[in-house]
Tab-separated table of C-alpha atoms in Angstrom:
chain	number	residue	atom	x	y	z
A	29	MET	CA	141.376	95.483	83.273
A	30	ILE	CA	142.026	94.117	79.849
A	31	ILE	CA	144.260	97.241	78.938
A	32	ASN	CA	146.418	96.913	82.134
A	33	LYS	CA	147.522	93.423	81.402
A	34	VAL	CA	148.292	94.055	77.834
A	35	ILE	CA	150.769	96.811	78.774
A	36	ILE	CA	152.233	94.664	81.972
A	37	SER	CA	152.843	92.063	79.385
A	38	LEU	CA	154.553	94.855	77.146
A	39	LEU	CA	156.557	96.081	79.635
A	40	HIS	CA	158.462	92.191	80.230
A	41	LYS	CA	158.803	91.870	76.104
A	42	VAL	CA	160.778	95.416	76.115
A	43	GLN	CA	162.543	94.448	79.470
A	44	CYS	CA	162.092	98.203	80.809
A	45	HIS	CA	162.545	97.056	84.460
A	46	SER	CA	163.568	100.350	85.568
A	47	LEU	CA	160.357	101.752	84.291
A	48	ILE	CA	157.566	102.214	86.800
A	49	LEU	CA	153.642	102.509	85.064
A	50	LYS	CA	151.147	103.479	87.282
A	51	MET	CA	147.487	102.979	86.308
A	52	ASN	CA	144.708	104.929	87.917
A	53	MET	CA	141.277	103.933	86.911
A	54	GLU	CA	139.545	106.086	89.498
A	55	ASN	CA	136.164	107.553	87.561
A	56	SER	CA	136.817	105.158	84.523
A	57	LYS	CA	139.547	107.323	83.218
A	58	ARG	CA	142.539	105.676	82.217
A	59	LYS	CA	145.841	108.020	83.324
A	60	ILE	CA	148.987	106.246	82.517
A	61	SER	CA	152.455	107.866	84.134
A	62	LEU	CA	155.704	106.711	82.590
A	63	ILE	CA	158.536	107.383	85.161
A	64	GLY	CA	161.972	106.275	84.565
A	65	LYS	CA	165.283	106.954	83.854
A	66	SER	CA	165.174	105.081	80.128
A	67	LYS	CA	163.973	107.445	77.728
A	68	THR	CA	164.549	104.461	75.199
A	69	CYS	CA	161.904	102.363	77.077
A	70	ARG	CA	159.453	104.979	77.347
A	71	ARG	CA	159.377	105.672	73.689
A	72	MET	CA	159.036	102.023	72.903
A	73	LEU	CA	156.127	101.270	75.258
A	74	ILE	CA	154.438	104.543	74.237
A	75	THR	CA	154.616	103.894	70.535
A	76	MET	CA	153.480	99.893	71.654
A	77	ILE	CA	150.464	101.249	73.507
A	78	GLY	CA	149.322	103.438	70.526
A	79	ILE	CA	149.550	100.582	67.691
A	80	ILE	CA	147.291	98.566	70.550
A	81	LEU	CA	144.621	101.550	70.810
A	82	SER	CA	144.787	101.826	66.771
A	83	VAL	CA	143.724	98.538	65.995
A	84	SER	CA	140.971	97.806	68.753
A	85	ALA	CA	137.971	99.953	69.778
A	86	TYR	CA	137.641	100.038	73.627
A	87	SER	CA	133.824	100.506	73.763
A	88	GLY	CA	133.084	100.038	77.273
A	89	ASN	CA	129.581	99.623	78.701
A	90	PRO	CA	126.955	101.378	77.890
A	91	PHE	CA	128.713	102.225	74.750
A	92	LEU	CA	126.129	104.677	73.389
A	93	PRO	CA	124.761	107.993	75.292
A	94	GLY	CA	121.055	108.837	76.096
A	95	ASN	CA	117.883	107.074	76.364
A	96	PHE	CA	117.883	104.294	73.813
A	97	ALA	CA	116.408	100.928	74.291
A	98	ASP	CA	115.552	97.567	72.615
A	99	PRO	CA	118.482	97.214	70.238
A	100	CYS	CA	118.778	96.051	66.529
A	101	ILE	CA	122.058	95.633	64.951
A	102	ILE	CA	123.464	95.194	61.727
A	103	THR	CA	126.517	95.258	59.701
A	104	TYR	CA	127.077	96.516	55.956
A	105	LYS	CA	129.899	97.318	54.074
A	106	ASP	CA	132.101	97.569	57.003
A	107	THR	CA	129.622	99.715	59.049
A	108	PHE	CA	127.679	99.042	62.455
A	109	TYR	CA	124.296	100.206	62.438
A	110	ILE	CA	122.043	100.244	65.448
A	111	TYR	CA	118.419	100.972	65.591
A	112	ALA	CA	116.558	101.159	68.992
A	113	THR	CA	113.526	102.576	70.768
A	114	THR	CA	112.944	106.510	71.241
A	115	SER	CA	109.262	106.191	71.382
A	116	VAL	CA	108.689	109.465	69.877
A	117	ASP	CA	110.675	108.639	66.356
A	118	ALA	CA	112.803	106.343	64.720
A	119	THR	CA	116.442	106.599	64.694
A	120	VAL	CA	119.845	104.829	63.711
A	121	TRP	CA	123.297	105.315	65.395
A	122	TYR	CA	126.126	104.076	63.075
A	123	SER	CA	129.902	103.574	63.408
A	124	THR	CA	132.970	102.050	61.097
A	125	ASP	CA	135.139	101.655	64.308
A	126	PHE	CA	132.468	100.506	67.278
A	127	LYS	CA	134.005	103.787	69.083
A	128	ASN	CA	132.805	106.569	67.369
A	129	TRP	CA	129.164	106.714	66.830
A	130	LYS	CA	126.817	109.205	64.870
A	131	LEU	CA	123.067	109.294	65.337
A	132	ARG	CA	120.574	110.260	62.481
A	133	THR	CA	116.616	110.417	62.546
A	134	LEU	CA	114.923	107.874	60.046
A	135	ASN	CA	112.313	109.434	57.401
A	136	TRP	CA	110.147	106.338	58.121
A	137	PRO	CA	108.130	105.311	60.373
A	138	THR	CA	108.717	108.952	61.817
A	139	SER	CA	106.719	110.454	59.206
A	140	THR	CA	103.590	108.119	60.385
A	141	HIS	CA	103.318	110.151	63.730
A	142	LEU	CA	102.052	107.321	65.456
A	143	ARG	CA	102.667	106.976	68.966
A	144	ASN	CA	104.556	104.233	70.992
A	145	MET	CA	107.312	103.674	68.463
A	146	TRP	CA	109.009	100.704	69.881
A	147	ALA	CA	111.521	97.876	68.904
A	148	PRO	CA	112.921	98.154	65.791
A	149	ALA	CA	114.243	94.983	64.100
A	150	VAL	CA	116.034	95.577	60.506
A	151	ILE	CA	117.229	92.751	58.246
A	152	GLN	CA	118.810	92.702	54.807
A	153	GLY	CA	116.647	90.481	52.540
A	154	LYS	CA	117.847	87.607	49.986
A	155	ASP	CA	116.991	90.657	47.345
A	156	GLY	CA	119.582	92.947	48.837
A	157	ARG	CA	117.148	95.507	50.250
A	158	PHE	CA	116.722	96.355	53.899
A	159	TYR	CA	113.662	95.351	55.738
A	160	ALA	CA	112.465	97.165	58.799
A	161	TYR	CA	109.628	96.082	61.319
A	162	TYR	CA	108.657	98.441	63.703
A	163	SER	CA	105.896	98.336	66.314
A	164	LEU	CA	103.709	101.315	66.228
A	165	LYS	CA	100.531	101.570	68.331
A	166	SER	CA	100.564	98.199	69.290
A	167	GLN	CA	100.585	97.188	65.679
A	168	ILE	CA	103.753	95.969	63.421
A	169	TYR	CA	104.390	97.911	60.316
A	170	VAL	CA	107.060	96.987	57.564
A	171	GLY	CA	109.118	99.337	55.607
A	172	VAL	CA	111.670	99.041	52.960
A	173	ALA	CA	114.875	100.605	51.834
A	174	ASP	CA	118.027	100.163	49.899
A	175	HIS	CA	120.383	101.378	52.212
A	176	PRO	CA	120.411	100.896	56.183
A	177	LEU	CA	120.218	105.001	56.505
A	178	GLY	CA	117.102	104.826	54.491
A	179	PRO	CA	114.990	106.815	52.969
A	180	PHE	CA	112.456	103.895	53.937
A	181	SER	CA	108.916	103.666	52.506
A	182	ASN	CA	105.833	101.598	54.132
A	183	LEU	CA	105.587	98.255	51.718
A	184	LEU	CA	101.827	98.105	52.291
A	185	PRO	CA	99.466	100.667	50.647
A	186	ASP	CA	98.212	103.259	52.512
A	187	GLU	CA	100.547	103.292	55.541
A	188	ALA	CA	98.635	99.953	56.470
A	189	PRO	CA	100.174	97.760	59.442
A	190	PHE	CA	101.454	94.284	58.272
A	191	ILE	CA	100.099	92.651	61.787
A	192	LYS	CA	96.935	94.466	63.522
A	193	SER	CA	96.605	94.587	67.054
A	194	ARG	CA	95.931	91.192	68.527
A	195	GLU	CA	95.103	90.043	64.931
A	196	TYR	CA	96.524	86.604	65.770
A	197	PHE	CA	95.957	84.726	69.241
A	198	PRO	CA	93.634	87.171	70.713
A	199	PRO	CA	93.205	88.356	73.345
A	200	LYS	CA	96.534	87.693	75.042
A	201	ILE	CA	99.033	88.422	72.550
A	202	HIS	CA	100.074	92.194	71.793
A	203	SER	CA	101.585	92.806	68.920
A	204	ILE	CA	104.685	94.198	69.331
A	205	ASP	CA	108.345	93.299	69.064
A	206	ALA	CA	108.875	91.964	65.895
A	207	ASP	CA	112.129	89.966	64.807
A	208	CYS	CA	113.105	88.607	61.285
A	209	PHE	CA	115.121	85.767	60.979
A	210	ILE	CA	116.301	84.568	57.476
A	211	ASP	CA	117.540	81.088	57.507
A	212	ASP	CA	120.041	79.008	55.429
A	213	ASP	CA	117.696	78.096	52.579
A	214	GLY	CA	116.286	81.880	52.118
A	215	GLN	CA	113.437	80.994	53.688
A	216	ALA	CA	112.382	83.971	56.140
A	217	TYR	CA	110.525	84.189	59.326
A	218	LEU	CA	108.651	86.796	61.337
A	219	TYR	CA	108.780	86.412	65.180
A	220	TRP	CA	107.015	88.645	67.268
A	221	GLY	CA	104.404	89.128	70.673
A	222	SER	CA	104.484	90.032	74.120
A	223	GLY	CA	101.431	90.062	76.913
A	224	TRP	CA	99.118	92.723	78.317
A	225	ASP	CA	99.626	94.291	82.125
A	226	PHE	CA	103.084	92.637	82.074
A	227	LYS	CA	101.688	88.856	82.173
A	228	ASP	CA	100.942	85.978	79.739
A	229	GLY	CA	103.474	86.914	77.023
A	230	VAL	CA	102.713	85.163	73.588
A	231	CYS	CA	105.484	84.315	71.184
A	232	ALA	CA	104.181	83.728	67.513
A	233	VAL	CA	106.058	82.854	64.172
A	234	GLY	CA	104.816	82.958	60.555
A	235	LYS	CA	106.759	82.123	57.557
A	236	LEU	CA	107.071	85.325	55.017
A	237	ASN	CA	106.777	85.188	51.461
A	238	ASP	CA	109.300	86.978	49.311
A	239	ASP	CA	107.508	89.996	49.756
A	240	MET	CA	108.297	90.083	53.550
A	241	CYS	CA	105.127	91.427	54.449
A	242	SER	CA	102.621	88.538	54.357
A	243	PHE	CA	102.395	85.031	55.481
A	244	LYS	CA	102.811	81.596	53.485
A	245	GLU	CA	100.628	80.287	55.854
A	246	VAL	CA	98.753	80.756	59.316
A	247	PRO	CA	101.479	81.777	62.037
A	248	VAL	CA	101.837	79.391	64.910
A	249	ASN	CA	102.270	79.921	68.746
A	250	ILE	CA	105.708	78.853	69.921
A	251	THR	CA	105.716	80.541	73.315
A	252	PRO	CA	108.307	78.644	75.305
A	253	LYS	CA	108.798	78.741	79.274
A	254	GLY	CA	109.253	82.170	80.994
A	255	TYR	CA	108.625	83.922	78.006
A	256	PHE	CA	107.220	87.287	78.145
A	257	GLU	CA	108.459	89.453	74.847
A	258	ALA	CA	111.311	90.762	72.451
A	259	PRO	CA	111.847	87.464	70.681
A	260	HIS	CA	115.314	87.372	68.847
A	261	VAL	CA	116.094	84.196	66.778
A	262	PHE	CA	119.683	82.681	65.475
A	263	LYS	CA	121.158	79.900	64.310
A	264	ARG	CA	124.390	78.190	65.325
A	265	ASP	CA	125.369	74.354	64.432
A	266	GLY	CA	122.103	73.428	63.020
A	267	LYS	CA	120.551	74.787	66.111
A	268	TYR	CA	117.787	77.586	66.330
A	269	TYR	CA	118.253	79.723	69.458
A	270	LEU	CA	115.174	81.907	70.444
A	271	MET	CA	115.904	84.480	72.994
A	272	TYR	CA	113.438	86.623	74.694
A	273	SER	CA	112.862	88.604	77.784
A	274	ASP	CA	110.873	88.000	80.948
A	275	GLY	CA	109.930	90.100	83.942
A	276	VAL	CA	109.142	94.112	83.993
A	277	TYR	CA	111.035	96.203	81.537
A	278	LYS	CA	111.023	99.273	84.101
A	279	ASP	CA	112.301	97.265	87.046
A	280	ASP	CA	115.214	94.891	87.928
A	281	THR	CA	113.166	91.829	87.315
A	282	TYR	CA	113.606	92.204	83.666
A	283	LYS	CA	115.926	89.571	82.228
A	284	VAL	CA	117.408	87.720	79.190
A	285	ARG	CA	116.415	84.013	78.951
A	286	TYR	CA	116.504	81.570	75.939
A	287	ALA	CA	115.325	78.427	74.252
A	288	ILE	CA	116.431	76.021	71.496
A	289	SER	CA	114.795	74.180	68.644
A	290	ASP	CA	115.708	71.790	65.805
A	291	SER	CA	113.016	73.798	63.584
A	292	PRO	CA	112.421	77.793	63.079
A	293	LEU	CA	108.988	76.732	63.821
A	294	GLY	CA	109.772	75.219	67.268
A	295	PRO	CA	108.762	73.300	69.511
A	296	PHE	CA	111.627	75.345	71.892
A	297	ILE	CA	112.954	74.212	75.089
A	298	GLU	CA	114.408	76.466	77.616
A	299	GLY	CA	118.458	75.953	77.385
A	300	LYS	CA	120.675	75.271	80.467
A	301	ASN	CA	121.543	78.530	82.330
A	302	SER	CA	118.724	80.351	81.370
A	303	PRO	CA	118.185	83.395	82.123
A	304	ILE	CA	121.700	84.262	81.274
A	305	LEU	CA	121.556	87.832	81.900
A	306	VAL	CA	120.125	89.222	84.771
A	307	SER	CA	120.480	92.298	86.968
A	308	ASP	CA	123.624	92.908	88.906
A	309	THR	CA	123.728	95.524	91.575
A	310	ILE	CA	127.591	95.255	91.864
A	311	ARG	CA	128.399	95.663	87.830
A	312	LYS	CA	125.280	98.601	88.001
A	313	VAL	CA	123.285	96.739	85.504
A	314	HIS	CA	119.621	97.007	86.191
A	315	GLY	CA	117.001	95.656	84.146
A	316	PRO	CA	118.975	94.124	81.027
A	317	GLY	CA	116.743	92.588	78.234
A	318	HIS	CA	115.494	93.144	75.007
A	319	ASN	CA	118.489	91.856	73.324
A	320	PHE	CA	119.763	91.117	69.426
A	321	THR	CA	123.210	89.189	68.725
A	322	LEU	CA	126.074	90.167	66.812
A	323	LYS	CA	128.349	87.829	65.036
A	324	TYR	CA	131.723	89.549	64.298
A	325	LYS	CA	135.008	87.815	63.290
A	326	ASP	CA	133.967	84.268	64.347
A	327	GLU	CA	132.693	85.706	67.844
A	328	MET	CA	129.192	86.076	69.034
A	329	TYR	CA	128.171	88.971	70.913
A	330	ILE	CA	124.756	90.088	72.984
A	331	VAL	CA	123.755	93.816	72.600
A	332	TYR	CA	121.067	94.920	75.034
A	333	HIS	CA	119.723	97.834	77.023
A	334	LYS	CA	119.921	98.185	80.759
A	335	HIS	CA	118.804	101.203	82.780
A	336	GLU	CA	120.919	104.197	83.238
A	337	TYR	CA	123.128	104.378	86.207
A	338	PRO	CA	122.292	106.093	88.524
A	339	LEU	CA	118.440	105.398	87.684
A	340	TYR	CA	116.681	108.247	86.006
A	341	ASN	CA	113.279	108.513	84.608
A	342	GLY	CA	113.358	104.599	83.221
A	343	SER	CA	116.102	106.088	80.744
A	344	ARG	CA	117.696	102.881	79.263
A	345	GLN	CA	121.050	102.732	77.501
A	346	VAL	CA	122.787	100.135	74.997
A	347	CYS	CA	125.645	97.770	76.183
A	348	ILE	CA	127.459	94.697	74.457
A	349	ASP	CA	129.165	91.847	75.878
A	350	LYS	CA	130.846	88.553	74.268
A	351	MET	CA	128.446	85.471	74.358
A	352	THR	CA	130.151	82.034	74.805
A	353	PHE	CA	128.766	78.528	74.876
A	354	ASP	CA	129.781	75.584	76.216
A	355	LYS	CA	130.644	72.114	75.148
A	356	ASP	CA	127.323	70.896	74.664
A	357	SER	CA	126.241	74.363	72.595
A	358	TYR	CA	124.217	75.943	75.577
A	359	ILE	CA	124.651	79.455	76.440
A	360	ASN	CA	126.993	80.558	79.094
A	361	PRO	CA	125.656	83.097	81.459
A	362	VAL	CA	126.647	86.550	80.161
A	363	ILE	CA	128.932	88.303	82.561
A	364	PRO	CA	128.481	92.384	81.946
A	365	THR	CA	131.380	94.412	81.682
A	366	GLU	CA	131.562	98.075	82.758
A	367	GLU	CA	135.054	99.085	81.435
A	368	ASP	CA	137.762	97.831	78.631
A	369	PHE	CA	135.249	95.815	76.850
A	370	VAL	CA	137.151	94.977	73.169
A	371	ILE	CA	135.594	94.335	69.811
A	372	SER	CA	138.772	94.428	67.250
A	373	VAL	CA	137.746	96.134	64.136
A	374	GLY	CA	141.471	96.855	62.725
A	375	ARG	CA	140.378	100.749	62.686
A	376	ASN	CA	139.961	103.860	64.944
A	377	GLU	CA	138.864	107.003	62.745
A	378	ASN	CA	139.334	109.384	65.606
A	379	SER	CA	142.705	108.571	67.261
A	380	LYS	CA	143.798	112.264	68.031
A	381	GLN	CA	141.066	112.770	71.138
A	382	VAL	CA	143.150	114.836	74.018
A	383	LEU	CA	142.120	115.489	77.274
A	384	PRO	CA	141.950	118.261	79.537
A	385	THR	CA	144.270	118.495	82.707
A	386	THR	CA	141.927	121.056	84.772
A	387	ILE	CA	137.970	121.126	84.700
A	388	ILE	CA	136.097	123.698	86.318
A	389	ALA	CA	132.424	123.759	85.989
A	390	SER	CA	129.775	125.951	87.338
A	391	SER	CA	127.841	123.334	89.411
A	392	SER	CA	127.441	119.663	89.659
A	393	LEU	CA	123.865	118.031	90.303
A	394	ASN	CA	125.696	115.666	92.636
A	395	ALA	CA	128.528	113.512	93.331
A	396	ASN	CA	127.499	111.023	90.859
A	397	TYR	CA	127.564	113.733	88.088
A	398	ARG	CA	130.876	115.528	88.348
A	399	SER	CA	132.511	117.528	85.576
A	400	ASN	CA	135.425	115.037	84.822
A	401	ASN	CA	132.613	112.879	83.787
A	402	ALA	CA	132.338	114.824	80.365
A	403	PHE	CA	136.039	113.749	79.617
A	404	ASP	CA	136.286	109.957	81.070
A	405	ASP	CA	135.758	108.374	77.681
A	406	SER	CA	132.870	106.569	79.043
A	407	MET	CA	129.121	106.795	78.047
A	408	GLY	CA	128.149	105.303	81.510
A	409	THR	CA	128.795	108.616	83.202
A	410	LEU	CA	127.330	112.186	82.751
A	411	TRP	CA	128.214	115.496	84.261
A	412	LEU	CA	125.006	117.264	85.030
A	413	ALA	CA	124.542	121.074	86.093
A	414	GLN	CA	122.538	122.110	89.149
A	415	ASP	CA	121.426	125.070	86.950
A	416	SER	CA	117.821	124.906	85.588
A	417	CYS	CA	118.581	126.901	82.288
A	418	ASP	CA	122.215	128.291	82.196
A	419	ALA	CA	125.666	126.177	82.709
A	420	PHE	CA	129.487	126.294	81.721
A	421	ILE	CA	132.398	124.196	81.820
A	422	THR	CA	135.822	125.150	81.445
A	423	ILE	CA	138.799	123.327	80.610
A	424	SER	CA	142.448	123.464	79.878
A	425	PHE	CA	145.743	121.696	78.728
A	426	ARG	CA	148.789	121.182	79.993
A	427	GLU	CA	150.078	122.627	77.142
A	428	LYS	CA	148.837	124.748	74.195
A	429	LYS	CA	147.051	122.219	71.432
A	430	ARG	CA	146.255	122.761	67.626
A	431	VAL	CA	142.526	121.819	68.196
A	432	ILE	CA	140.671	121.022	64.767
A	433	SER	CA	137.584	120.020	66.201
A	434	CYS	CA	135.363	118.585	68.768
A	435	GLU	CA	131.798	116.816	69.591
A	436	PRO	CA	129.683	117.694	72.402
A	437	PHE	CA	127.458	114.816	73.552
A	438	PHE	CA	124.569	116.625	75.352
A	439	ALA	CA	122.554	115.060	78.037
A	440	GLU	CA	119.595	114.673	75.769
A	441	VAL	CA	121.594	113.921	72.669
A	442	ARG	CA	119.337	115.797	70.149
A	443	GLY	CA	118.069	118.028	72.717
A	444	ALA	CA	117.627	121.590	71.786
A	445	TYR	CA	120.559	123.387	73.938
A	446	ASN	CA	121.305	126.994	72.705
A	447	PHE	CA	125.482	126.670	73.397
A	448	GLN	CA	128.378	128.634	72.715
A	449	ILE	CA	132.339	127.329	72.688
A	450	ASP	CA	135.045	129.785	73.036
A	451	TYR	CA	138.575	129.389	73.296
A	452	GLN	CA	141.376	131.352	74.241
A	453	ASN	CA	143.946	132.674	72.145
A	454	GLU	CA	147.769	133.389	72.330
A	455	LYS	CA	146.941	136.611	74.108
A	456	GLY	CA	144.956	135.047	76.872
A	457	GLU	CA	141.805	136.645	75.202
A	458	TRP	CA	138.545	134.408	75.042
A	459	MET	CA	137.510	134.499	71.150
A	460	VAL	CA	134.157	132.744	69.730
A	461	TYR	CA	134.598	128.945	68.650
A	462	TYR	CA	131.277	128.153	67.791
A	463	ILE	CA	127.726	129.521	68.303
A	464	GLY	CA	124.456	127.209	67.669
A	465	ASN	CA	121.456	125.250	68.644
A	466	ASN	CA	122.299	121.292	69.006
A	467	LYS	CA	118.787	120.680	67.213
A	468	ASP	CA	119.684	122.216	64.151
A	469	VAL	CA	121.653	119.550	62.514
A	470	GLU	CA	121.083	116.171	60.591
A	471	GLU	CA	123.209	113.879	62.663
A	472	TRP	CA	124.630	113.891	66.504
A	473	PRO	CA	126.586	114.586	68.036
A	474	ILE	CA	127.571	117.913	66.066
A	475	THR	CA	130.870	118.049	64.791
A	476	ILE	CA	132.181	121.207	64.987
A	477	ASN	CA	135.361	121.599	62.681
A	478	LYS	CA	137.781	124.999	63.294
A	479	ASP	CA	141.606	125.109	63.695
A	480	VAL	CA	143.017	127.046	66.529
A	481	TYR	CA	145.849	127.170	68.772
A	482	THR	CA	144.810	127.262	72.226
A	483	GLY	CA	145.357	126.220	75.912
A	484	ALA	CA	141.989	126.469	77.385
A	485	MET	CA	138.425	126.232	76.023
A	486	ARG	CA	134.791	126.805	77.768
A	487	MET	CA	131.334	125.833	77.062
A	488	ASN	CA	128.256	127.765	78.031
A	489	ILE	CA	125.072	125.836	77.441
A	490	LYS	CA	121.372	127.114	77.728
A	491	ASN	CA	118.338	124.956	78.017
A	492	ALA	CA	116.014	125.540	75.226
A	493	ASP	CA	113.548	123.070	76.107
A	494	ASP	CA	112.710	122.828	79.762
A	495	ASN	CA	112.265	119.245	80.158
A	496	SER	CA	115.839	118.564	79.247
A	497	ARG	CA	118.744	117.997	81.690
A	498	ILE	CA	121.747	120.169	81.224
A	499	GLY	CA	125.049	118.497	80.720
A	500	LEU	CA	127.186	116.352	78.856
A	501	TRP	CA	127.965	112.719	78.525
A	502	GLU	CA	131.271	113.672	76.718
A	503	TRP	CA	133.017	116.404	75.212
A	504	LYS	CA	135.385	115.096	72.701
A	505	ILE	CA	138.193	117.149	71.554
A	506	TYR	CA	140.593	116.525	68.893
A	507	ALA	CA	144.153	118.050	67.967
A	508	ASN	CA	146.907	117.671	65.596
């Protein structure tokens, strides 16, 4: 693990030869025990570890909780924004440190109430505004806003679509999965297309006018070898890279391929090592695909979805990994990571998170969904209760803490859970910390701010929606 290697190197630098470092990575939780006679060495090492953790975000994979797919990521004014498929509405995650994320519902295209709300792609235009391309009911719509969080409005009158179903290259093209690319000269291009019945995918591209919702000329078919859907284009060293997905999104055949061209209009020739990202049972990667890319601090990253592990009703989660190139500018195979993925952003907003020493839950669905998963700092593990309508989890700390806030990440991130959190006062009495419904907020996870001195807390969760699982991805607690 990355953090293990860093700490071991620190041991050598501070020359604490009498210090023993124990690392326990069981259940993806880092537990560090420092045993030795030298208090000075212990203080030095703890200080240096704290510095490392404060300047890098250890995101892990997946790094977002819940069922979100087809991710698009952008940055604006030191903030990361991720748009993804939820099918029923439009949402955006945002974070300034790539560790602590908040989720909001977007006003548009949620307001259209159209079904099959898929595959968002958002880009900042040369006019500084933000253009969002969404697949709705097998057609492509485009909206615009002055900020990544919106509010967005449909660019065309009467909420009309930009690209209608099978408008170009019928009958094989499925008019979904738009991706907008702006070249160095300011010219914008729109790529889109899939197939029907998981075969015969078509990839189209058209030059956009400055209005970002009409074409300068008739779009062309640039479908490369192995293409099915999810085009995404970026430029590197004068070459245009078209990434795309192949296979069936709901099983382990889904994967990421790529092709290269000297022109944004093609032709695109499949590159060496393609496909570069495939299912990997050992690494718990099942059906990875529909990716986007992020360039940050001279590094390239691939952001993609994979199926929730263990598999559950087709649920997908968002992941990120580093993307590298060989000496001939071909993309190297992507090696998926599960823990200790690091993206250094130079800040970490919530550095006072505390972990309990004992955890007692009403029940656990099975060994994959144990209660300690709610405190392992991983969005890839989940505590689920067997209870169909009522569950509780109780925790205690090694010593009393001045708790200042907490954030519960429920199994269904925006689920309508009625819940109550209590804390134990200095007399050992249980007192109410918070009562509410998870649905009654504007962003998730709900942040509950209340200053109490306690050694134990508990949460009771009641399911207000019969279709929701009861449990927690994480229960983050912060203290002074």
